[in-house]
Coordinates of N, CA, C and O in Angstrom, one line a residue:
M222 N 115.6 62.1 22.7 CA 114.2 61.9 22.9 C 113.6 62.9 23.8 O 112.4 62.8 24.1
G223 N 114.3 63.8 24.4 CA 113.7 64.8 25.3 C 113.5 64.2 26.7 O 112.5 64.4 27.3
L224 N 114.5 63.4 27.1 CA 114.4 62.8 28.5 C 114.6 63.8 29.5 O 115.3 64.8 29.3
V225 N 114.1 63.6 30.7 CA 114.4 64.5 31.8 C 114.9 63.8 33.0 O 114.5 62.6 33.2
Y226 N 115.7 64.4 33.8 CA 116.2 64.0 35.0 C 115.6 64.9 36.1 O 115.8 66.1 35.9
E227 N 115.0 64.4 37.1 CA 114.3 65.3 38.1 C 115.0 65.4 39.4 O 115.7 64.4 39.8
W228 N 114.9 66.5 40.0 CA 115.3 66.7 41.4 C 114.1 67.0 42.2 O 113.4 68.0 41.9
T229 N 113.8 66.2 43.2 CA 112.6 66.4 44.0 C 113.0 66.6 45.5 O 112.2 66.4 46.4
G230 N 114.3 66.9 45.7 CA 114.7 67.0 47.1 C 115.2 65.7 47.7 O 115.6 65.7 48.9
R231 N 115.2 64.6 47.0 CA 115.7 63.4 47.4 C 116.7 62.8 46.4 O 116.5 63.0 45.2
S232 N 117.7 62.2 46.9 CA 118.7 61.6 46.0 C 118.2 60.3 45.5 O 118.0 59.4 46.2
R233 N 118.0 60.2 44.1 CA 117.5 58.9 43.6 C 118.4 58.4 42.5 O 118.1 57.3 41.9
G234 N 119.4 59.1 42.0 CA 120.3 58.6 41.0 C 119.7 58.8 39.6 O 118.7 59.5 39.4
A235 N 120.5 58.3 38.6 CA 120.1 58.5 37.2 C 118.8 57.7 36.9 O 118.4 56.7 37.6
G236 N 118.1 58.1 35.9 CA 116.8 57.5 35.5 C 115.7 57.7 36.6 O 115.0 56.9 36.9
V237 N 115.7 58.9 37.1 CA 114.9 59.3 38.2 C 113.4 59.2 37.8 O 113.0 59.5 36.8
E238 N 112.6 58.7 38.8 CA 111.2 58.6 38.6 C 110.5 59.4 39.7 O 110.9 59.3 40.9
R239 N 109.5 60.1 39.4 CA 108.8 60.9 40.4 C 107.5 60.1 40.8 O 106.7 59.8 40.0
E240 N 107.4 59.9 42.1 CA 106.2 59.1 42.6 C 105.0 60.1 42.8 O 105.2 61.3 43.0
A241 N 103.8 59.5 42.8 CA 102.6 60.3 42.9 C 102.6 61.0 44.3 O 102.1 62.1 44.4
T242 N 103.1 60.4 45.3 CA 103.1 61.0 46.6 C 104.0 62.2 46.7 O 103.8 63.1 47.4
A243 N 105.1 62.2 45.9 CA 106.1 63.3 45.9 C 105.4 64.5 45.3 O 105.7 65.6 45.7
A244 N 104.5 64.3 44.3 CA 103.8 65.4 43.7 C 102.9 66.1 44.7 O 102.8 67.4 44.7
A245 N 102.3 65.4 45.7 CA 101.5 66.0 46.7 C 102.4 66.8 47.7 O 102.0 67.8 48.2
E246 N 103.6 66.3 47.9 CA 104.5 67.0 48.8 C 105.1 68.3 48.2 O 105.2 69.3 48.9
A247 N 105.4 68.2 47.0 CA 106.1 69.3 46.3 C 105.4 69.6 44.9 O 105.8 68.8 44.0
P248 N 104.6 70.5 44.8 CA 103.9 70.7 43.5 C 104.8 71.3 42.4 O 104.5 71.4 41.3
F249 N 106.0 71.8 42.8 CA 107.0 72.3 41.9 C 108.3 71.4 41.9 O 108.6 70.9 43.0
G250 N 109.0 71.4 40.8 CA 110.2 70.6 40.8 C 111.1 71.1 39.7 O 110.8 72.0 38.9
I251 N 112.3 70.6 39.7 CA 113.4 70.9 38.7 C 113.7 69.7 38.0 O 113.8 68.6 38.6
A252 N 113.8 69.8 36.7 CA 114.2 68.7 35.8 C 115.3 69.1 34.9 O 115.4 70.3 34.6
E253 N 116.1 68.2 34.4 CA 117.2 68.5 33.5 C 116.8 67.8 32.1 O 116.5 66.6 32.1
V254 N 117.0 68.5 31.0 CA 116.7 67.9 29.7 C 117.9 67.2 29.2 O 119.1 67.6 29.3
T255 N 117.7 66.0 28.6 CA 118.7 65.3 27.9 C 118.2 64.9 26.5 O 117.0 64.5 26.4
G256 N 118.9 65.2 25.5 CA 118.4 64.9 24.1 C 118.1 66.2 23.4 O 118.2 67.3 23.9
V257 N 117.7 66.0 22.1 CA 117.5 67.2 21.2 C 116.1 67.2 20.7 O 115.8 68.0 19.7
S258 N 115.1 66.5 21.2 CA 113.8 66.5 20.6 C 113.0 67.8 20.7 O 112.1 68.1 20.0
M259 N 113.5 68.7 21.7 CA 112.7 69.9 21.9 C 113.5 71.1 21.4 O 113.2 72.3 21.7
V260 N 114.6 70.9 20.7 CA 115.4 72.0 20.1 C 114.5 72.7 19.1 O 113.8 72.1 18.3
P261 N 114.4 74.0 19.0 CA 115.2 75.0 19.6 C 114.7 75.6 20.9 O 115.3 76.4 21.6
T262 N 113.5 75.1 21.4 CA 112.9 75.6 22.6 C 113.8 75.2 23.8 O 114.0 76.1 24.7
L263 N 114.2 74.0 23.9 CA 115.0 73.5 25.0 C 116.2 72.8 24.4 O 116.1 72.1 23.4
L264 N 117.3 73.0 25.1 CA 118.6 72.4 24.7 C 119.0 71.4 25.7 O 118.6 71.4 26.8
H265 N 119.8 70.4 25.2 CA 120.4 69.4 26.1 C 121.1 70.1 27.3 O 121.9 71.0 27.1
G266 N 120.8 69.7 28.5 CA 121.4 70.3 29.6 C 120.6 71.4 30.3 O 120.9 71.8 31.4
D267 N 119.6 71.9 29.6 CA 118.7 72.9 30.2 C 118.0 72.4 31.5 O 117.7 71.2 31.5
R268 N 117.8 73.2 32.5 CA 117.1 72.9 33.6 C 115.7 73.4 33.5 O 115.5 74.5 33.0
L269 N 114.7 72.7 33.9 CA 113.3 73.1 33.8 C 112.6 73.3 35.1 O 112.8 72.5 36.0
F270 N 111.9 74.4 35.3 CA 111.0 74.6 36.5 C 109.7 74.1 36.1 O 109.0 74.6 35.2
V271 N 109.2 73.0 36.8 CA 108.0 72.3 36.4 C 106.9 72.4 37.5 O 107.3 72.3 38.7
R272 N 105.7 72.7 37.1 CA 104.6 72.7 38.1 C 103.8 71.3 37.8 O 103.3 71.1 36.8
Y273 N 103.9 70.5 38.9 CA 103.2 69.2 38.8 C 101.7 69.3 39.1 O 101.3 70.1 40.0
G274 N 100.9 68.5 38.4 CA 99.5 68.6 38.6 C 99.0 69.9 37.9 O 99.7 70.5 37.1
G275 N 97.7 70.3 38.1 CA 97.2 71.5 37.5 C 96.7 71.3 36.1 O 96.8 70.2 35.6
R276 N 96.2 72.3 35.5 CA 95.7 72.2 34.2 C 96.7 72.4 33.1 O 97.7 73.2 33.3
V277 N 96.6 71.6 32.0 CA 97.4 71.8 30.9 C 96.5 71.9 29.7 O 95.4 71.6 29.7
G278 N 97.1 72.5 28.6 CA 96.3 72.7 27.4 C 97.2 72.6 26.2 O 98.4 72.5 26.3
A279 N 96.6 72.6 25.0 CA 97.3 72.4 23.8 C 98.3 73.6 23.7 O 98.0 74.7 24.0
G280 N 99.5 73.2 23.3 CA 100.6 74.1 23.1 C 101.5 74.2 24.3 O 102.7 74.7 24.2
D281 N 101.1 73.6 25.5 CA 102.0 73.6 26.6 C 103.1 72.6 26.5 O 102.9 71.5 25.9
V282 N 104.3 72.9 27.0 CA 105.4 72.0 27.1 C 105.2 71.3 28.5 O 105.0 71.9 29.5
V283 N 105.3 70.0 28.5 CA 105.0 69.2 29.7 C 106.0 68.1 29.9 O 106.7 67.7 29.0
V284 N 106.1 67.6 31.1 CA 106.8 66.4 31.5 C 105.8 65.3 31.6 O 104.8 65.5 32.3
L285 N 106.1 64.2 31.0 CA 105.2 63.1 31.0 C 105.9 61.7 31.1 O 107.1 61.7 30.8
R286 N 105.2 60.7 31.5 CA 105.7 59.4 31.4 C 105.6 58.8 30.0 O 104.6 59.0 29.4
H287 N 106.7 58.2 29.5 CA 106.6 57.6 28.2 C 105.6 56.5 28.2 O 105.6 55.6 29.1
P288 N 104.6 56.5 27.3 CA 103.5 55.5 27.3 C 104.0 54.1 27.2 O 103.2 53.2 27.6
L289 N 105.1 53.8 26.5 CA 105.5 52.4 26.3 C 106.6 52.0 27.4 O 106.9 50.8 27.5
Q290 N 107.2 52.9 28.1 CA 108.2 52.7 29.1 C 108.0 53.7 30.2 O 108.6 54.7 30.3
Q291 N 107.0 53.4 31.1 CA 106.5 54.4 32.1 C 107.5 54.8 33.2 O 107.3 55.7 33.9
D292 N 108.7 54.1 33.3 CA 109.7 54.5 34.2 C 110.6 55.6 33.6 O 111.4 56.2 34.2
L293 N 110.3 56.0 32.3 CA 111.1 56.9 31.6 C 110.2 58.2 31.5 O 109.1 58.2 31.1
L294 N 110.8 59.4 31.9 CA 110.2 60.7 31.8 C 110.7 61.4 30.6 O 111.9 61.4 30.3
V295 N 109.8 62.0 29.8 CA 110.1 62.8 28.7 C 109.5 64.2 28.7 O 108.5 64.4 29.5
V296 N 110.0 65.1 27.9 CA 109.4 66.4 27.8 C 109.0 66.6 26.4 O 109.7 66.4 25.4
K297 N 107.7 67.0 26.2 CA 107.1 67.2 24.8 C 106.1 68.4 24.9 O 105.8 68.8 26.0
R298 N 105.7 68.8 23.7 CA 104.6 69.8 23.6 C 103.3 69.1 23.3 O 103.2 68.2 22.5
L299 N 102.3 69.5 24.0 CA 100.9 69.0 23.8 C 100.4 69.6 22.5 O 100.3 70.8 22.4
A300 N 100.1 68.8 21.5 CA 99.7 69.3 20.2 C 98.1 69.5 20.2 O 97.6 70.5 19.9
E301 N 97.4 68.4 20.6 CA 96.0 68.5 20.6 C 95.4 67.4 21.4 O 96.0 66.3 21.6
R302 N 94.2 67.5 21.9 CA 93.5 66.5 22.7 C 92.7 65.7 21.7 O 92.0 66.1 20.9
R303 N 92.8 64.3 21.9 CA 92.1 63.4 21.1 C 91.3 62.5 22.1 O 91.5 62.5 23.3
D304 N 90.5 61.6 21.5 CA 89.7 60.7 22.3 C 90.6 59.8 23.2 O 90.3 59.6 24.4
A305 N 91.7 59.3 22.7 CA 92.6 58.4 23.4 C 93.5 59.2 24.3 O 94.2 58.6 25.1
G306 N 93.6 60.5 24.3 CA 94.5 61.3 25.1 C 95.1 62.4 24.4 O 94.6 62.9 23.4
W307 N 96.3 62.8 24.8 CA 97.0 63.9 24.2 C 98.0 63.5 23.1 O 98.7 62.5 23.3
W308 N 97.9 64.2 22.0 CA 98.9 64.0 20.9 C 100.1 64.9 21.2 O 99.9 66.1 21.4
V309 N 101.3 64.3 21.4 CA 102.4 65.1 21.8 C 103.5 65.1 20.7 O 103.7 64.1 20.0
L310 N 104.2 66.2 20.6 CA 105.2 66.4 19.6 C 106.4 67.1 20.2 O 106.3 67.9 21.0
G311 N 107.6 66.7 19.6 CA 108.8 67.4 20.0 C 108.9 68.7 19.1 O 108.3 68.7 18.0
D312 N 109.6 69.7 19.5 CA 109.7 70.9 18.7 C 110.7 70.7 17.5 O 110.7 71.4 16.6
N313 N 111.6 69.7 17.6 CA 112.5 69.3 16.6 C 111.9 68.3 15.6 O 111.7 67.2 16.0
P314 N 111.5 68.7 14.4 CA 110.8 67.8 13.5 C 111.6 66.6 13.0 O 111.1 65.6 12.6
D315 N 113.0 66.7 13.2 CA 113.8 65.6 12.7 C 114.1 64.6 13.8 O 114.6 63.5 13.5
A316 N 113.7 64.9 15.0 CA 113.9 63.9 16.1 C 112.6 63.0 16.3 O 111.5 63.5 16.1
E317 N 112.8 61.8 16.6 CA 111.7 60.9 16.8 C 111.4 60.7 18.3 O 112.1 61.3 19.1
G318 N 110.4 59.9 18.6 CA 110.1 59.7 20.0 C 108.9 60.5 20.5 O 108.9 60.9 21.6
D319 N 107.9 60.7 19.6 CA 106.7 61.4 20.1 C 105.5 60.6 19.6 O 105.6 59.5 19.3
S320 N 104.4 61.3 19.5 CA 103.1 60.6 19.2 C 103.1 60.0 17.8 O 102.3 59.1 17.5
R321 N 104.0 60.5 16.9 CA 104.1 59.9 15.6 C 104.6 58.4 15.7 O 104.4 57.6 14.8
V322 N 105.3 58.1 16.8 CA 105.8 56.7 17.0 C 104.9 55.9 17.9 O 104.5 54.8 17.6
F323 N 104.4 56.5 19.1 CA 103.7 55.8 20.1 C 102.2 56.1 20.2 O 101.5 55.6 21.1
G324 N 101.7 57.1 19.4 CA 100.3 57.4 19.5 C 100.0 58.4 20.6 O 100.8 59.0 21.2
A325 N 98.7 58.5 20.9 CA 98.2 59.5 21.9 C 98.6 59.0 23.3 O 98.7 57.8 23.6
V326 N 98.9 59.9 24.2 CA 99.3 59.7 25.5 C 98.1 59.9 26.5 O 97.5 60.9 26.5
P327 N 97.8 58.8 27.3 CA 96.7 59.0 28.2 C 96.9 60.2 29.2 O 98.0 60.4 29.6
P328 N 95.9 60.9 29.5 CA 96.0 62.1 30.4 C 96.7 61.8 31.7 O 97.4 62.7 32.2
E329 N 96.5 60.7 32.3 CA 97.1 60.4 33.6 C 98.6 60.3 33.5 O 99.3 60.3 34.6
L330 N 99.2 60.1 32.3 CA 100.7 60.1 32.2 C 101.3 61.5 32.1 O 102.5 61.6 32.1
V331 N 100.5 62.5 31.9 CA 101.0 63.9 31.8 C 101.2 64.3 33.3 O 100.2 64.5 34.0
L332 N 102.4 64.6 33.7 CA 102.7 64.9 35.1 C 102.7 66.4 35.4 O 102.2 66.7 36.5
G333 N 103.2 67.2 34.5 CA 103.2 68.6 34.9 C 103.6 69.5 33.7 O 104.1 69.0 32.7
R334 N 103.4 70.8 33.9 CA 103.7 71.8 32.8 C 105.0 72.5 33.1 O 105.3 72.9 34.3
V335 N 105.8 72.7 32.1 CA 107.1 73.4 32.2 C 106.8 74.9 32.2 O 106.2 75.4 31.3
L336 N 107.2 75.6 33.3 CA 107.0 77.0 33.4 C 108.1 77.8 32.9 O 107.9 78.9 32.3
A337 N 109.4 77.4 33.1 CA 110.5 78.1 32.7 C 111.7 77.2 32.5 O 111.7 76.1 33.0
R338 N 112.7 77.7 31.8 CA 113.9 76.9 31.6 C 115.1 77.8 32.0 O 115.1 79.0 32.0
Y339 N 116.1 77.1 32.5 CA 117.3 77.8 33.0 C 118.5 77.1 32.3 O 118.6 75.9 32.3
R340 N 119.3 77.9 31.7 CA 120.5 77.4 31.1 C 121.7 77.6 32.0 O 122.1 78.8 32.2
P341 N 122.3 76.6 32.5 CA 123.5 76.8 33.4 C 124.7 77.2 32.6 O 124.8 77.1 31.4
V342 N 125.6 77.8 33.4 CA 126.9 78.2 32.8 C 127.6 76.9 32.3 O 127.7 75.9 33.0
T343 N 128.1 76.9 31.1 CA 128.9 75.8 30.5 C 130.2 75.7 31.2 O 131.0 76.7 31.2
P344 N 130.6 74.5 31.8 CA 131.8 74.4 32.5 C 133.0 74.6 31.5 O 133.0 74.2 30.3
G345 N 134.0 75.3 32.0 CA 135.2 75.5 31.2 C 135.1 76.6 30.1 O 136.1 76.8 29.4
R346 N 134.0 77.3 30.0 CA 133.8 78.3 29.0 C 134.5 79.6 29.5 O 134.5 79.9 30.7
Q347 N 135.1 80.3 28.6 CA 135.8 81.6 28.9 C 134.8 82.5 29.6 O 133.6 82.6 29.2
R348 N 135.3 83.2 30.6 CA 134.4 84.1 31.4 C 134.6 85.6 31.0 O 134.7 86.4 31.9
S349 N 134.6 85.9 29.7 CA 134.8 87.3 29.3 C 133.5 88.0 29.6 O 132.4 87.4 29.9
A350 N 133.6 89.4 29.7 CA 132.4 90.2 30.0 C 131.3 89.9 29.0 O 130.1 89.8 29.4
G351 N 131.6 89.8 27.7 CA 130.6 89.5 26.7 C 129.9 88.2 26.9 O 128.6 88.1 26.7
V352 N 130.6 87.2 27.2 CA 130.0 85.8 27.5 C 129.1 85.9 28.7 O 128.0 85.3 28.7
V353 N 129.6 86.5 29.7 CA 128.8 86.6 31.0 C 127.5 87.4 30.7 O 126.4 87.0 31.1
L354 N 127.6 88.5 30.0 CA 126.4 89.3 29.7 C 125.4 88.5 28.8 O 124.2 88.5 29.0
S355 N 125.9 87.8 27.8 CA 125.1 87.0 26.9 C 124.4 85.9 27.8 O 123.2 85.6 27.6
W356 N 125.1 85.2 28.7 CA 124.5 84.2 29.5 C 123.4 84.8 30.4 O 122.3 84.3 30.6
L357 N 123.7 86.0 31.0 CA 122.7 86.6 31.9 C 121.5 87.0 31.2 O 120.4 86.8 31.7
F358 N 121.6 87.4 29.9 CA 120.4 87.8 29.1 C 119.6 86.5 28.8 O 118.3 86.6 28.7
S359 N 120.2 85.4 28.6 CA 119.4 84.2 28.1 C 119.3 83.1 29.1 O 118.7 82.1 28.8
A360 N 119.8 83.2 30.3 CA 119.9 82.1 31.2 C 118.5 81.6 31.7 O 118.2 80.4 31.7
V361 N 117.6 82.5 32.1 CA 116.3 82.1 32.6 C 115.2 82.7 31.7 O 115.2 83.9 31.5
R362 N 114.4 81.9 31.1 CA 113.3 82.4 30.3 C 112.1 81.5 30.5 O 112.1 80.4 30.8
P363 N 110.9 82.2 30.4 CA 109.7 81.4 30.5 C 109.5 80.5 29.3 O 110.0 80.8 28.2
V364 N 108.9 79.3 29.5 CA 108.6 78.5 28.3 C 107.1 78.7 28.0 O 106.2 78.4 28.8
M365 N 106.9 79.4 26.9 CA 105.6 79.8 26.5 C 104.8 78.7 25.7 O 105.5 77.8 25.1
S366 N 103.5 78.7 25.8 CA 102.7 77.8 25.1 C 102.7 78.2 23.6 O 102.7 79.4 23.3
A367 N 102.7 77.3 22.7 CA 102.7 77.6 21.3 C 101.3 77.2 20.8 O 100.9 76.1 20.7
R368 N 100.4 78.2 20.7 CA 99.1 78.0 20.3 C 98.9 77.5 18.8 O 97.9 77.1 18.4
S369 N 100.0 77.5 18.1 CA 100.0 77.0 16.7 C 100.4 75.6 16.6 O 100.6 75.0 15.6
A370 N 100.3 74.8 17.8 CA 100.7 73.4 17.8 C 99.8 72.6 16.8 O 100.3 71.7 16.1
S371 N 98.5 72.8 16.8 CA 97.7 72.0 15.9 C 98.0 72.3 14.5 O 97.9 71.4 13.6
R372 N 98.4 73.5 14.2 CA 98.7 73.9 12.8 C 100.0 73.1 12.4 O 100.1 72.6 11.3
R373 N 101.0 73.0 13.3 CA 102.2 72.2 13.1 C 101.9 70.8 12.9 O 102.5 70.1 12.1
L374 N 100.9 70.3 13.6 CA 100.5 68.9 13.5 C 100.0 68.6 12.2 O 100.3 67.6 11.5
R375 N 99.1 69.4 11.6 CA 98.6 69.2 10.3 C 99.6 69.3 9.2 O 99.5 68.6 8.2
A376 N 100.7 70.0 9.4 CA 101.7 70.2 8.4 C 102.7 68.9 8.4 O 103.4 68.8 7.4
R377 N 102.6 68.1 9.4 CA 103.5 66.9 9.4 C 102.9 65.8 8.7 O 102.1 65.2 8.7

């Protein structure tokens, strides 16, 4: 479903929830992706550098509260703005758990925009020179806005 686990400088355990006061203290945070709804853009285990608050627009990848279970944080792409809020979609068309299931998301549930992703080294993986070079090349990348999000929405 594109769930995220956040680090805000405080130990909170699994199923972490970010409070509004923490956003004022730290406008940036790190989150970990669980699930496959954002493949190929984000993979299970990726770490995300998130800017909380600020402006978001169609095509941005964001962290938001699930509209039906607000203690659950998810990562999705903003497809378009509607009267009821943001229409959000996962980048993986075969995965469920986006606005096709729960409808538009109210703007106040959108917490922040994902700026970059970091792929940690896989534990136990061979450390050959080729593997290390491949990891260095792809470990940190910006997460770009997809301005074609509304076109993808019409195709679904």
